[in-house]
Amino acid sequence: MRNPLDLTASTKKRNPKGLDWLISTNLAWRKGVVIAEQLAKKYGDRFLIVKYEQLVKGEGEFERIEQFLDIPSIQSYKEMPVVNTSDNPYATT
């Protein structure tokens, strides 16, 4: 899941005209968060909430994911570049 302020900023960068998207985007995001939190509470052993901001900051979230999935390593994913198309809409990788 992603921080709603970051989500809003990215959406605004992608669509700088008008504010119609603001309410619908944030309402949809909030609904998704409520559903995710309910699933995590009810099925904590089968459902893991991963925050995007934590994932791109460091390896702590990758270790949590590896433990949750009971796998040795997802090293190849750690080496992927972070590409935010709202920062560079012409990025292709």
Coordinates of C-alpha atoms in Angstrom, one line a residue:
M1 CA 0.0 0.0 0.0
R2 CA 1.1 3.5 -0.5
N3 CA 1.0 6.8 1.5
P4 CA -2.1 8.7 0.3
L5 CA -0.2 12.0 0.1
D6 CA 2.4 10.4 -2.2
L7 CA -0.3 8.8 -4.2
T8 CA -2.1 12.2 -4.6
A9 CA 1.1 14.0 -5.6
S10 CA 1.9 11.3 -8.2
T11 CA -1.7 11.5 -9.6
K12 CA -1.5 15.3 -9.7
K13 CA 1.8 15.1 -11.6
R14 CA 0.2 12.7 -14.1
N15 CA -2.9 14.8 -14.5
P16 CA -2.3 18.4 -13.6
K17 CA -5.5 19.7 -15.1
G18 CA -8.6 19.7 -12.9
L19 CA -9.2 18.3 -9.5
D20 CA -11.9 15.7 -10.3
W21 CA -9.4 12.9 -9.6
L22 CA -8.6 14.1 -6.1
I23 CA -11.7 13.0 -4.3
S24 CA -12.3 9.7 -6.2
T25 CA -8.6 8.7 -5.9
N26 CA -8.5 9.3 -2.2
L27 CA -11.8 7.7 -1.6
A28 CA -10.8 4.6 -3.5
W29 CA -7.4 4.5 -1.7
R30 CA -9.1 4.7 1.7
K31 CA -11.5 2.0 0.8
G32 CA -8.6 -0.2 -0.3
V33 CA -6.7 0.5 3.0
V34 CA -9.8 -0.4 5.1
I35 CA -10.2 -3.7 3.2
A36 CA -6.4 -4.5 3.5
E37 CA -6.5 -3.8 7.2
Q38 CA -9.5 -6.0 7.7
L39 CA -7.9 -8.9 5.8
A40 CA -4.6 -8.5 7.7
K41 CA -6.5 -8.6 11.0
K42 CA -8.7 -11.6 10.0
Y43 CA -6.0 -13.6 8.0
G44 CA -2.8 -12.3 9.5
D45 CA -1.0 -15.6 8.8
R46 CA -2.0 -15.3 5.1
F47 CA -2.1 -11.6 4.4
L48 CA 0.8 -9.2 4.7
I49 CA 0.6 -5.4 4.3
V50 CA 3.7 -4.0 2.7
K51 CA 4.1 -0.2 2.6
Y52 CA 5.7 1.1 -0.7
E53 CA 7.7 3.8 1.0
Q54 CA 9.3 1.3 3.4
L55 CA 9.9 -1.1 0.5
V56 CA 12.0 1.4 -1.5
K57 CA 13.9 2.7 1.5
G58 CA 15.7 -0.4 2.5
E59 CA 16.0 -4.1 2.9
G60 CA 13.9 -4.4 6.1
E61 CA 10.7 -4.9 4.2
F62 CA 12.3 -7.4 1.8
E63 CA 13.3 -9.5 4.9
R64 CA 9.8 -9.3 6.2
I65 CA 8.4 -10.5 2.9
E66 CA 11.0 -13.3 2.7
Q67 CA 10.0 -14.4 6.2
F68 CA 6.3 -14.2 5.5
L69 CA 6.6 -16.2 2.3
D70 CA 9.2 -18.6 3.9
I71 CA 11.6 -18.2 1.1
P72 CA 15.4 -17.8 1.2
S73 CA 15.9 -14.5 -0.8
I74 CA 14.4 -12.2 -3.3
Q75 CA 17.7 -10.5 -4.0
S76 CA 16.9 -10.0 -7.7
Y77 CA 14.0 -7.7 -6.8
K78 CA 16.1 -5.7 -4.4
E79 CA 18.3 -4.7 -7.4
M80 CA 15.5 -3.4 -9.5
P81 CA 15.5 0.3 -10.1
V82 CA 12.7 2.4 -8.6
V83 CA 10.9 4.1 -11.4
N84 CA 8.1 6.5 -10.7
T85 CA 6.5 7.6 -14.0
S86 CA 5.2 10.7 -12.4
D87 CA 8.8 11.8 -11.8
N88 CA 9.8 10.9 -15.3
P89 CA 6.9 10.1 -17.6
Y90 CA 9.2 9.0 -20.4
A91 CA 11.0 6.3 -18.4
T92 CA 10.9 3.0 -20.2
T93 CA 12.7 0.8 -17.7

